[in-house]
């Protein structure tokens, strides 16, 4: 559960780690922030690369909800979340799902995403070699299109929504924290044991959402 004491510790850890890596923080501004990167699901690959810094985004992976690290900034990662969405690359109203909701995504083809592993390399150094994605699978006690008082849903009035707490559902703390340097070469890959066999949703995409501390104007890039 989010609280002010935990947030303060994250802030102190961010400053201490950045200083230990030689970044000058005298004129840097530290604020709570996030990094969001999305990739479309494909049936032809079992490896996905998330753009993390603005220079790694191009016409093929640009999505309206992406929020990446600027070249002059640092970002301290304190939490990592992994989600599914059915929104297109240009839609700003997509919902983040913490499990393959069968109403939206159909059969269990997307479960392979939760048997995968995330890796993060900065300047060819593996700072996060193997992060299992199963820790992000969260199925609430209430799911969409579930009503225990009727045999089946007969109208929108009896639909119930997925239980979801946006402050913590689908997130996992990242400790020790990681500094993302906007001026560095960052490669973030998601490796699955097999490709998703069938795209049953209209615009399925995987969403990587990292929360933490943004340290502005701390790199050598101006």
XYZ file of N, CA and C in Angstrom:
666
model
N 0.836 -1.183 0.000
C 0.000 0.000 0.000
C 0.880 1.245 0.000
N 0.545 2.194 -0.877
C 1.336 3.412 -0.977
C 1.217 4.238 0.297
N 2.343 4.792 0.747
C 2.327 5.665 1.914
C 3.468 6.667 1.805
N 3.412 7.712 2.604
C 4.372 8.800 2.496
C 5.768 8.381 2.932
N 5.852 7.485 3.912
C 7.164 7.026 4.375
C 7.880 6.259 3.270
N 7.148 5.354 2.612
C 7.741 4.603 1.509
C 8.165 5.513 0.374
N 7.343 6.507 0.053
C 7.677 7.439 -1.017
C 8.937 8.237 -0.677
N 9.082 8.590 0.599
C 10.274 9.340 1.017
C 11.524 8.472 0.883
N 11.423 7.202 1.230
C 12.568 6.298 1.106
C 12.972 6.128 -0.351
N 11.988 6.042 -1.240
C 12.281 5.941 -2.670
C 13.037 7.180 -3.144
N 12.596 8.348 -2.694
C 13.258 9.599 -3.067
C 14.709 9.612 -2.589
N 14.937 9.230 -1.338
C 16.299 9.222 -0.789
C 17.168 8.205 -1.522
N 16.615 7.031 -1.809
C 17.367 6.012 -2.537
C 17.743 6.493 -3.933
N 16.824 7.220 -4.576
C 17.091 7.732 -5.923
C 18.260 8.705 -5.906
N 18.239 9.638 -4.992
C 19.320 10.621 -4.909
C 20.649 9.964 -4.557
N 20.621 9.025 -3.612
C 21.864 8.376 -3.181
C 22.473 7.534 -4.303
N 21.621 6.802 -5.034
C 22.149 5.965 -6.110
C 22.687 6.821 -7.244
N 21.979 7.877 -7.592
C 22.454 8.762 -8.655
C 23.785 9.405 -8.283
N 23.908 9.847 -7.025
C 25.154 10.466 -6.569
C 26.296 9.465 -6.565
N 26.010 8.218 -6.174
C 27.054 7.183 -6.129
C 27.570 6.837 -7.518
N 26.759 7.105 -8.552
C 27.179 6.837 -9.923
C 27.812 8.050 -10.584
N 28.044 9.105 -9.786
C 28.802 10.251 -10.273
C 27.999 11.352 -10.928
N 26.679 11.307 -10.805
C 25.865 12.356 -11.405
C 25.782 13.558 -10.457
N 26.001 14.742 -11.005
C 25.887 15.949 -10.202
C 24.432 16.352 -10.050
N 23.996 16.494 -8.804
C 22.585 16.763 -8.549
C 22.342 18.174 -8.025
N 23.348 19.031 -8.116
C 23.213 20.358 -7.544
C 22.056 21.135 -8.189
N 21.932 21.018 -9.501
C 20.884 21.762 -10.207
C 19.768 20.848 -10.708
N 19.819 19.579 -10.314
C 18.819 18.629 -10.785
C 17.525 18.776 -9.995
N 16.427 18.552 -10.671
C 15.104 18.619 -10.045
C 14.533 17.207 -9.967
N 14.143 16.783 -8.754
C 13.638 15.434 -8.544
C 12.128 15.479 -8.297
N 11.389 14.698 -9.058
C 9.943 14.631 -8.900
C 9.471 13.196 -9.097
N 8.322 12.863 -8.511
C 7.717 11.575 -8.801
C 7.255 11.561 -10.255
N 7.429 10.422 -10.915
C 7.041 10.334 -12.308
C 6.901 8.866 -12.710
N 6.815 8.636 -14.012
C 6.688 7.272 -14.511
C 7.236 7.191 -15.924
N 7.527 5.970 -16.335
C 7.897 5.673 -17.720
C 6.892 4.648 -18.227
N 6.343 4.902 -19.398
C 5.388 3.965 -19.981
C 5.805 3.649 -21.407
N 5.841 2.352 -21.709
C 6.243 1.910 -23.041
C 5.337 0.766 -23.465
N 4.860 0.826 -24.691
C 3.921 -0.175 -25.185
C 4.449 -0.824 -26.458
N 4.158 -2.116 -26.615
C 4.474 -2.820 -27.856
C 3.264 -3.651 -28.258
N 2.969 -3.678 -29.541
C 1.844 -4.463 -30.042
C 2.174 -5.958 -29.978
N 1.179 -6.750 -29.619
C 1.360 -8.205 -29.572
C 1.378 -8.760 -30.995
N 2.255 -9.729 -31.218
C 2.393 -10.344 -32.537
C 2.404 -11.866 -32.411
N 1.902 -12.547 -33.417
C 1.937 -14.020 -33.436
C 3.210 -14.556 -34.076
N 4.094 -13.663 -34.510
C 5.284 -14.101 -35.245
C 6.582 -13.959 -34.453
N 6.487 -13.493 -33.206
C 7.710 -13.337 -32.406
C 7.442 -13.656 -30.943
N 8.490 -14.119 -30.263
C 8.417 -14.369 -28.825
C 9.317 -13.403 -28.063
N 9.877 -12.426 -28.769
C 10.715 -11.410 -28.122
C 10.242 -10.019 -28.510
N 10.078 -9.165 -27.493
C 9.636 -7.801 -27.703
C 10.663 -6.852 -27.095
N 10.893 -5.742 -27.767
C 11.802 -4.717 -27.272
C 11.008 -3.452 -26.997
N 11.041 -3.015 -25.733
C 10.332 -1.804 -25.335
C 11.239 -0.590 -25.534
N 10.774 0.441 -26.236
C 11.556 1.684 -26.256
C 11.517 2.323 -24.868
N 12.660 2.767 -24.373
C 12.744 3.360 -23.034
C 13.113 4.834 -23.091
N 14.014 5.200 -23.981
C 14.416 6.597 -24.108
C 13.851 7.168 -25.415
N 13.691 8.478 -25.459
C 13.018 9.104 -26.594
C 13.727 8.822 -27.917
N 15.039 8.676 -27.892
C 15.784 8.448 -29.130
C 15.565 7.046 -29.690
N 14.996 6.125 -28.871
C 14.751 4.768 -29.357
C 13.354 4.605 -29.949
N 12.576 5.682 -29.945
C 11.223 5.628 -30.500
C 11.250 6.066 -31.952
N 10.554 5.315 -32.791
C 10.471 5.651 -34.208
C 9.045 5.429 -34.699
N 8.840 5.577 -35.995
C 7.487 5.477 -36.543
C 6.867 4.100 -36.340
N 7.701 3.065 -36.193
C 7.169 1.709 -36.058
C 6.743 1.371 -34.631
N 7.326 2.036 -33.629
C 6.972 1.709 -32.238
C 6.385 2.893 -31.476
N 6.056 3.957 -32.183
C 5.483 5.132 -31.525
C 4.015 4.891 -31.203
N 3.649 5.123 -29.939
C 2.270 4.973 -29.484
C 1.915 6.174 -28.627
N 0.660 6.572 -28.671
C 0.247 7.831 -28.043
C 0.431 7.823 -26.533
N 0.376 6.647 -25.906
C 0.497 6.571 -24.448
C 1.937 6.407 -23.964
N 2.887 6.283 -24.878
C 4.280 6.153 -24.469
C 4.753 7.416 -23.748
N 5.479 7.218 -22.673
C 6.139 8.326 -21.968
C 7.543 7.849 -21.632
N 8.514 8.335 -22.384
C 9.866 7.806 -22.315
C 10.817 8.803 -21.652
N 12.035 8.344 -21.400
C 13.036 9.152 -20.695
C 13.720 10.099 -21.675
N 13.754 11.383 -21.339
C 14.451 12.366 -22.166
C 15.964 12.194 -22.041
N 16.673 12.626 -23.069
C 18.120 12.422 -23.120
C 18.839 13.094 -21.953
N 18.328 14.214 -21.471
C 19.023 14.966 -20.413
C 18.631 14.521 -19.007
N 17.748 13.526 -18.893
C 17.211 13.146 -17.586
C 17.651 11.752 -17.142
N 17.511 11.529 -15.848
C 17.647 10.199 -15.251
C 16.285 9.784 -14.707
N 16.075 8.481 -14.645
C 14.843 7.990 -14.018
C 15.199 6.827 -13.103
N 14.806 6.955 -11.851
C 15.045 5.909 -10.860
C 13.802 5.033 -10.772
N 13.972 3.745 -11.061
C 12.855 2.802 -11.085
C 12.659 2.195 -9.702
N 11.477 2.401 -9.122
C 11.167 1.795 -7.827
C 10.093 0.718 -7.924
N 9.270 0.758 -8.985
C 8.228 -0.244 -9.195
C 8.116 -0.541 -10.681
N 7.801 -1.800 -10.987
C 7.588 -2.208 -12.374
C 6.216 -2.848 -12.476
N 5.475 -2.469 -13.511
C 4.185 -3.071 -13.789
C 4.139 -3.572 -15.221
N 3.421 -4.668 -15.434
C 3.268 -5.218 -16.783
C 1.787 -5.514 -16.997
N 1.241 -5.008 -18.103
C -0.198 -5.081 -18.319
C -0.513 -5.434 -19.771
N -1.770 -5.786 -19.995
C -2.318 -5.946 -21.337
C -3.308 -4.827 -21.593
N -3.424 -4.419 -22.852
C -4.437 -3.447 -23.238
C -4.983 -3.837 -24.601
N -6.194 -3.389 -24.874
C -6.787 -3.635 -26.186
C -6.925 -2.343 -26.970
N -6.169 -1.324 -26.598
C -6.238 -0.019 -27.263
C -5.273 0.039 -28.440
N -5.657 0.750 -29.468
C -4.785 0.929 -30.621
C -3.650 1.893 -30.277
N -2.709 2.027 -31.201
C -1.544 2.886 -30.979
C -1.925 4.353 -30.838
N -3.083 4.727 -31.334
C -3.500 6.130 -31.295
C -4.622 6.393 -30.294
N -4.996 5.383 -29.517
C -6.105 5.548 -28.571
C -5.600 5.937 -27.189
N -6.257 6.919 -26.597
C -5.891 7.352 -25.254
C -6.856 6.867 -24.193
N -7.763 5.957 -24.529
C -8.779 5.519 -23.573
C -8.660 4.034 -23.244
N -7.554 3.420 -23.616
C -7.394 1.990 -23.359
C -7.280 1.676 -21.876
N -7.872 0.563 -21.486
C -7.799 0.099 -20.105
C -6.595 -0.819 -19.933
N -5.978 -0.772 -18.749
C -4.866 -1.666 -18.438
C -5.406 -2.884 -17.693
N -5.142 -4.056 -18.229
C -5.617 -5.309 -17.639
C -4.462 -6.023 -16.940
N -4.738 -6.518 -15.740
C -3.710 -7.218 -14.963
C -3.729 -8.720 -15.187
N -4.587 -9.178 -16.080
C -4.663 -10.585 -16.461
C -5.361 -10.660 -17.821
N -5.275 -11.776 -18.532
C -5.932 -11.868 -19.844
C -7.447 -12.032 -19.687
N -8.127 -10.932 -19.477
C -9.573 -10.939 -19.315
C -10.210 -11.691 -20.494
N -10.903 -12.815 -20.237
C -11.438 -13.622 -21.337
C -12.520 -12.919 -22.141
N -13.212 -11.941 -21.545
C -14.219 -11.183 -22.289
C -13.550 -10.353 -23.377
N -12.364 -9.833 -23.087
C -11.647 -8.959 -24.014
C -10.685 -9.742 -24.895
N -9.931 -10.675 -24.285
C -8.839 -11.343 -24.983
C -9.157 -12.778 -25.393
N -10.351 -13.250 -25.061
C -10.736 -14.588 -25.504
C -10.011 -15.688 -24.758
N -9.732 -16.815 -25.434
C -9.052 -17.956 -24.793
C -7.691 -17.581 -24.214
N -7.016 -18.558 -23.644
C -5.832 -18.291 -22.815
C -4.522 -18.155 -23.594
N -4.573 -17.755 -24.872
C -3.348 -17.635 -25.669
C -2.373 -16.623 -25.073
N -2.890 -15.627 -24.364
C -2.041 -14.566 -23.829
C -1.351 -14.962 -22.532
N -1.655 -16.123 -21.990
C -1.008 -16.549 -20.744
C 0.491 -16.740 -20.912
N 0.953 -16.924 -22.138
C 2.399 -17.068 -22.353
C 3.162 -15.826 -21.898
N 2.481 -14.660 -21.912
C 3.131 -13.415 -21.481
C 3.545 -13.497 -20.018
N 2.778 -14.233 -19.218
C 3.060 -14.327 -17.782
C 3.984 -15.498 -17.440
N 4.494 -16.161 -18.468
C 5.531 -17.176 -18.282
C 6.869 -16.702 -18.849
N 6.940 -15.413 -19.144
C 8.136 -14.862 -19.748
C 9.070 -14.225 -18.743
N 10.081 -13.549 -19.267
C 11.042 -12.854 -18.415
C 11.477 -11.549 -19.073
N 11.623 -10.558 -18.228
C 12.023 -9.226 -18.661
C 13.507 -9.040 -18.376
N 14.214 -8.388 -19.289
C 15.634 -8.087 -19.073
C 15.896 -6.636 -19.438
N 16.910 -6.062 -18.782
C 17.253 -4.666 -19.008
C 18.765 -4.525 -19.027
N 19.285 -3.997 -20.117
C 20.724 -3.762 -20.258
C 20.971 -2.280 -20.489
N 21.958 -1.737 -19.778
C 22.339 -0.340 -19.928
C 23.807 -0.287 -20.322
N 24.070 0.278 -21.508
C 25.435 0.311 -22.050
C 26.069 -1.077 -22.015
N 25.303 -2.065 -22.473
C 25.716 -3.473 -22.604
C 25.935 -4.187 -21.268
N 25.564 -3.563 -20.170
C 25.645 -4.218 -18.864
C 24.245 -4.659 -18.439
N 24.117 -5.937 -18.119
C 22.828 -6.475 -17.716
C 22.539 -6.073 -16.268
N 21.731 -5.033 -16.097
C 21.381 -4.589 -14.747
C 20.156 -5.324 -14.219
N 19.393 -5.911 -15.128
C 18.232 -6.724 -14.749
C 18.190 -7.912 -15.707
N 18.943 -8.975 -15.395
C 19.081 -10.071 -16.353
C 17.844 -10.943 -16.509
N 17.065 -11.109 -15.451
C 15.938 -12.045 -15.540
C 14.883 -11.702 -14.494
N 13.840 -11.049 -14.932
C 12.732 -10.626 -14.070
C 11.506 -11.399 -14.528
N 11.003 -12.315 -13.695
C 9.874 -13.135 -14.141
C 8.594 -12.310 -14.202
N 7.832 -12.509 -15.253
C 6.613 -11.727 -15.461
C 5.414 -12.278 -14.698
N 5.535 -13.476 -14.161
C 4.408 -14.060 -13.417
C 4.033 -13.208 -12.209
N 5.003 -12.481 -11.662
C 4.728 -11.649 -10.488
C 3.741 -10.519 -10.804
N 3.504 -10.255 -12.087
C 2.578 -9.189 -12.465
C 1.160 -9.682 -12.734
N 0.960 -10.986 -12.701
C -0.378 -11.532 -12.930
C -1.225 -11.319 -11.685
N -2.291 -10.567 -11.825
C -3.180 -10.283 -10.696
C -4.619 -10.393 -11.171
N -5.332 -11.380 -10.633
C -6.728 -11.605 -10.979
C -7.569 -11.265 -9.761
N -8.357 -10.221 -9.852
C -9.153 -9.773 -8.719
C -10.315 -10.709 -8.422
N -10.906 -10.524 -7.273
C -12.051 -11.345 -6.888
C -13.286 -11.022 -7.720
N -13.313 -9.857 -8.323
C -14.408 -9.468 -9.205
C -13.871 -9.316 -10.619
N -14.497 -9.994 -11.577
C -14.087 -9.888 -12.968
C -15.248 -9.410 -13.835
N -14.909 -8.879 -14.979
C -15.907 -8.399 -15.918
C -16.849 -9.526 -16.339
N -18.126 -9.170 -16.518
C -19.143 -10.106 -17.002
C -19.391 -11.247 -16.022
N -19.217 -10.969 -14.747
C -19.466 -11.971 -13.719
C -20.588 -11.479 -12.814
N -21.612 -12.274 -12.691
C -22.713 -11.936 -11.796
C -23.230 -13.235 -11.192
N -23.063 -13.382 -9.903
C -23.400 -14.644 -9.258
C -24.899 -14.809 -9.028
N -25.663 -13.775 -9.359
C -27.103 -13.850 -9.132
C -27.887 -14.287 -10.367
N -27.201 -14.331 -11.509
C -27.870 -14.764 -12.730
C -27.002 -15.786 -13.432
N -27.628 -16.599 -14.293
C -26.881 -17.647 -14.989
C -25.927 -17.063 -16.012
N -26.324 -15.964 -16.653
C -25.460 -15.323 -17.640
C -25.796 -13.850 -17.701
N -24.865 -13.077 -18.212
C -25.110 -11.640 -18.349
C -26.065 -11.411 -19.508
N -27.136 -10.684 -19.274
C -28.143 -10.474 -20.302
C -28.220 -9.038 -20.777
N -27.581 -8.124 -20.086
C -27.597 -6.722 -20.485
C -26.428 -6.015 -19.823
N -26.023 -4.849 -20.337
C -24.921 -4.109 -19.712
C -25.161 -3.785 -18.247
N -26.422 -3.760 -17.836
C -26.725 -3.391 -16.459
C -26.183 -4.393 -15.453
N -25.999 -5.663 -15.863
C -25.526 -6.666 -14.922
C -24.044 -6.949 -15.088
N -23.358 -6.210 -15.953
C -21.929 -6.396 -16.112
C -21.210 -5.825 -14.885
N -20.209 -6.506 -14.417
C -19.369 -5.960 -13.362
C -17.963 -5.776 -13.910
N -17.224 -4.831 -13.359
C -15.893 -4.512 -13.858
C -14.845 -5.336 -13.133
N -13.656 -5.419 -13.754
C -12.527 -6.064 -13.096
C -12.139 -5.282 -11.851
N -11.934 -5.990 -10.754
C -11.376 -5.354 -9.563
C -9.971 -4.875 -9.888
N -9.649 -3.645 -9.524
C -8.335 -3.105 -9.859
C -8.042 -1.883 -9.000
N -6.902 -1.895 -8.348
C -6.415 -0.746 -7.592
C -5.228 -0.175 -8.358
N -5.428 0.979 -8.981
C -4.386 1.550 -9.831
C -3.101 1.902 -9.104
N -3.135 1.950 -7.767
C -1.922 2.276 -7.020
C -1.016 1.065 -6.823
N -1.553 -0.154 -7.003
C -0.699 -1.319 -6.734
C -0.977 -2.561 -7.569
N -2.183 -2.754 -8.093
C -2.491 -3.978 -8.841
C -1.589 -4.102 -10.073
N -0.902 -5.226 -10.194
C -0.025 -5.466 -11.331
C 1.378 -4.933 -11.178
N 1.650 -4.210 -10.081
C 2.988 -3.655 -9.852
C 3.776 -4.526 -8.871
N 5.102 -4.432 -9.000
C 5.986 -5.145 -8.078
C 7.174 -4.241 -7.777
N 7.583 -4.143 -6.503
C 8.701 -3.254 -6.163
C 10.013 -3.723 -6.772
N 10.801 -2.769 -7.221
C 12.106 -3.052 -7.816
C 13.178 -2.621 -6.827
N 13.756 -3.590 -6.162
C 14.777 -3.303 -5.158
C 15.909 -4.320 -5.291
N 17.146 -3.925 -5.490
C 17.607 -2.536 -5.522
C 17.089 -1.789 -6.750
N 16.948 -0.487 -6.580
C 16.426 0.334 -7.664
C 17.415 0.434 -8.818
N 16.914 0.900 -9.938
C 17.705 1.010 -11.167
C 17.649 2.448 -11.663
N 18.792 2.972 -12.107
C 18.856 4.293 -12.719
C 18.855 4.140 -14.232
N 17.848 4.727 -14.884
C 17.804 4.777 -16.343
C 18.391 6.116 -16.790
N 19.482 6.056 -17.514
C 20.177 7.246 -17.991
C 19.713 7.547 -19.408
N 19.062 8.692 -19.578
C 18.536 9.031 -20.892
C 19.594 9.184 -21.963
N 20.860 9.354 -21.563
C 21.946 9.495 -22.525
C 22.644 8.170 -22.806
N 22.154 7.089 -22.213
C 22.800 5.782 -22.362
C 22.096 4.942 -23.423
N 22.714 3.826 -23.744
C 22.106 2.838 -24.633
C 21.332 1.844 -23.761
N 20.011 1.881 -23.828
C 19.166 1.047 -22.977
C 18.385 0.076 -23.845
N 18.492 -1.203 -23.511
C 17.755 -2.242 -24.234
C 16.910 -3.013 -23.228
N 15.602 -2.948 -23.398
C 14.667 -3.641 -22.508
C 13.886 -4.659 -23.321
N 14.096 -5.934 -23.030
C 13.471 -7.010 -23.790
C 12.520 -7.830 -22.935
N 11.462 -8.289 -23.554
C 10.569 -9.266 -22.957
C 10.669 -10.533 -23.779
N 11.119 -11.610 -23.151
C 11.278 -12.895 -23.826
C 10.216 -13.875 -23.335
N 9.448 -14.409 -24.264
C 8.391 -15.349 -23.943
C 8.809 -16.761 -24.333
N 8.252 -17.779 -23.682
C 8.588 -19.151 -24.069
C 8.036 -19.531 -25.429
N 7.008 -18.825 -25.866
C 6.423 -19.065 -27.185
C 5.642 -17.828 -27.586
N 5.459 -17.667 -28.886
C 4.679 -16.531 -29.361
C 3.207 -16.720 -28.998
N 2.503 -15.613 -28.871
C 1.053 -15.682 -28.665
C 0.442 -16.308 -29.916
N -0.301 -17.382 -29.747
C -0.744 -18.174 -30.898
C -1.833 -17.500 -31.717
N -2.746 -16.784 -31.034
C -3.880 -16.185 -31.727
C -4.186 -14.815 -31.145
N -4.394 -13.834 -32.009
C -4.757 -12.499 -31.553
C -6.284 -12.408 -31.520
N -6.842 -12.683 -30.362
C -8.292 -12.679 -30.226
C -8.843 -11.304 -29.906
N -8.025 -10.400 -29.375
C -8.458 -9.025 -29.132
C -8.228 -8.197 -30.397
N -8.852 -7.029 -30.454
C -8.767 -6.202 -31.658
C -7.389 -5.570 -31.817
N -6.888 -4.944 -30.770
C -5.586 -4.261 -30.829
C -4.742 -4.619 -29.616
N -4.401 -5.887 -29.409
C -3.697 -6.242 -28.176
C -2.285 -5.653 -28.126
N -1.917 -5.185 -26.946
C -0.574 -4.652 -26.739
C -0.137 -4.951 -25.316
N 1.178 -5.020 -25.118
C 1.767 -5.217 -23.797
C 2.267 -3.857 -23.319
N 1.947 -3.536 -22.079
C 2.309 -2.232 -21.528
C 3.285 -2.414 -20.370
N 4.441 -1.805 -20.495
C 5.431 -1.762 -19.412
C 5.317 -0.402 -18.748
N 5.044 -0.401 -17.443
C 4.863 0.853 -16.705
C 5.790 0.838 -15.498
N 6.709 1.782 -15.458
C 7.671 1.874 -14.370
C 7.430 3.164 -13.596
N 7.350 3.060 -12.288
C 7.151 4.222 -11.431
C 8.423 4.509 -10.633
N 8.615 5.775 -10.311
C 9.803 6.126 -9.537
C 10.045 7.622 -9.509
N 11.328 7.995 -9.525
C 11.741 9.400 -9.393
C 12.418 9.865 -10.676
N 11.883 10.932 -11.243
C 12.506 11.564 -12.395
C 13.509 12.607 -11.908
N 14.757 12.499 -12.357
C 15.809 13.451 -11.998
C 16.142 14.234 -13.266
N 15.660 15.448 -13.325
C 15.749 16.232 -14.564
C 17.099 16.966 -14.674
N 17.564 17.019 -15.926
C 18.783 17.783 -16.279
C 19.998 17.323 -15.476
N 20.182 16.007 -15.417
C 21.296 15.461 -14.641
C 22.360 14.792 -15.508
N 22.097 14.575 -16.793
C 23.072 13.923 -17.645
C 23.954 14.975 -18.341
N 24.883 14.499 -19.156
C 25.789 15.404 -19.869
C 25.117 16.039 -21.068
N 23.921 15.551 -21.442
C 23.201 16.087 -22.597
C 22.409 17.306 -22.170
N 22.485 18.379 -22.928
C 21.726 19.586 -22.612
C 20.937 20.040 -23.847
